[in-house]
Amino acid sequence: MKQITHSFEYQIYDSFLELPATDRELLEKAKEAIAGSYAPYSHYHVGAAVKLANGHVVIGSNQENMSFPAGLCAERVAVFAATSNFPDIPVAAIAISAVSDDFEVSEPVPPCGMCRQAIVEYEMKFNNKIRLILGGQTGKVYVFQGMGTLLPLAFHEKGLAK
Ligand code: THU
């Protein structure tokens, strides 16, 4: 038997104003993306901004549906739009932010499990870590170097990638 320990590092900034300029700009784009959110059921509006290695920024927002599971998170809307339009360009970074109609989002928004799995695939595809900038409406901002750190042992089956 072997005991394995996984650990990961991330940075906590007290406010988005303290972020390095490129991270702050991407988080501002994620905040702008919230305007496109369609969230009549949860009233929780999420914006995501994806930066590609060529500098292009593609935004997305959560899109809900009366048939609840048919909706999609902001991160996957943004990343799928980016990789559809630029299939050969690595994804460099993703910023996420949210506001609620009902309460203040004062904690950074962590991507859900399905978004982690969807996004980590593009790290594998391009062998390139994706920087994550996670903010709320107010408060601290978390920065991770790589989605893999948030999803150790992500589903991966080489046999399916033939
Ligand atoms: N949502 C996102 O867009 N991203 C996440 O990472 C978590 C949740 C959306 C889905 C749904 O429209 C609303 O937030 C409430 O769960």
JSON list of C-alpha atoms and ligand atoms in Angstrom, two decimals, residues 39 42 44 46 62-64 72-75 109-112 115, ligand 1:
[
{"chain": "A", "resi": 39, "resn": "ALA", "atom": "CA", "xyz": [-30.93, 33.31, -14.93]},
{"chain": "A", "resi": 42, "resn": "SER", "atom": "CA", "xyz": [-31.72, 30.97, -9.76]},
{"chain": "A", "resi": 44, "resn": "TYR", "atom": "CA", "xyz": [-27.62, 34.02, -9.83]},
{"chain": "A", "resi": 46, "resn": "VAL", "atom": "CA", "xyz": [-22.36, 34.30, -13.65]},
{"chain": "A", "resi": 62, "resn": "ASN", "atom": "CA", "xyz": [-24.87, 31.22, -17.56]},
{"chain": "A", "resi": 63, "resn": "GLN", "atom": "CA", "xyz": [-27.91, 30.36, -19.64]},
{"chain": "A", "resi": 64, "resn": "GLU", "atom": "CA", "xyz": [-30.74, 28.73, -17.74]},
{"chain": "A", "resi": 72, "resn": "LEU", "atom": "CA", "xyz": [-25.33, 25.72, -19.06]},
{"chain": "A", "resi": 73, "resn": "CYS", "atom": "CA", "xyz": [-22.79, 27.37, -16.76]},
{"chain": "A", "resi": 74, "resn": "ALA", "atom": "CA", "xyz": [-20.99, 30.53, -17.81]},
{"chain": "A", "resi": 75, "resn": "GLU", "atom": "CA", "xyz": [-17.59, 28.81, -17.89]},
{"chain": "A", "resi": 109, "resn": "VAL", "atom": "CA", "xyz": [-17.02, 31.69, -7.42]},
{"chain": "A", "resi": 110, "resn": "PRO", "atom": "CA", "xyz": [-15.43, 28.27, -7.81]},
{"chain": "A", "resi": 111, "resn": "PRO", "atom": "CA", "xyz": [-16.30, 26.45, -11.03]},
{"chain": "A", "resi": 112, "resn": "CYS", "atom": "CA", "xyz": [-18.64, 23.48, -10.62]},
{"chain": "A", "resi": 115, "resn": "CYS", "atom": "CA", "xyz": [-16.97, 22.81, -15.68]},
{"chain": "B", "resi": 1, "resn": "THU", "atom": "N1", "xyz": [-23.31, 28.43, -12.47]},
{"chain": "B", "resi": 1, "resn": "THU", "atom": "C1", "xyz": [-22.33, 28.83, -13.33]},
{"chain": "B", "resi": 1, "resn": "THU", "atom": "O1", "xyz": [-22.60, 29.48, -14.35]},
{"chain": "B", "resi": 1, "resn": "THU", "atom": "N2", "xyz": [-21.06, 28.47, -13.06]},
{"chain": "B", "resi": 1, "resn": "THU", "atom": "C2", "xyz": [-20.68, 27.76, -11.97]},
{"chain": "B", "resi": 1, "resn": "THU", "atom": "O2", "xyz": [-19.49, 27.42, -11.85]},
{"chain": "B", "resi": 1, "resn": "THU", "atom": "C3", "xyz": [-21.64, 27.37, -10.96]},
{"chain": "B", "resi": 1, "resn": "THU", "atom": "C4", "xyz": [-23.06, 27.68, -11.26]},
{"chain": "B", "resi": 1, "resn": "THU", "atom": "C5", "xyz": [-24.68, 28.80, -12.77]},
{"chain": "B", "resi": 1, "resn": "THU", "atom": "C6", "xyz": [-25.59, 27.65, -13.09]},
{"chain": "B", "resi": 1, "resn": "THU", "atom": "C7", "xyz": [-26.93, 28.21, -12.72]},
{"chain": "B", "resi": 1, "resn": "THU", "atom": "O3", "xyz": [-27.41, 28.96, -13.83]},
{"chain": "B", "resi": 1, "resn": "THU", "atom": "C8", "xyz": [-26.64, 29.19, -11.60]},
{"chain": "B", "resi": 1, "resn": "THU", "atom": "O4", "xyz": [-25.24, 29.44, -11.65]},
{"chain": "B", "resi": 1, "resn": "THU", "atom": "C9", "xyz": [-27.02, 28.67, -10.22]},
{"chain": "B", "resi": 1, "resn": "THU", "atom": "O5", "xyz": [-26.46, 27.42, -10.00]}
]
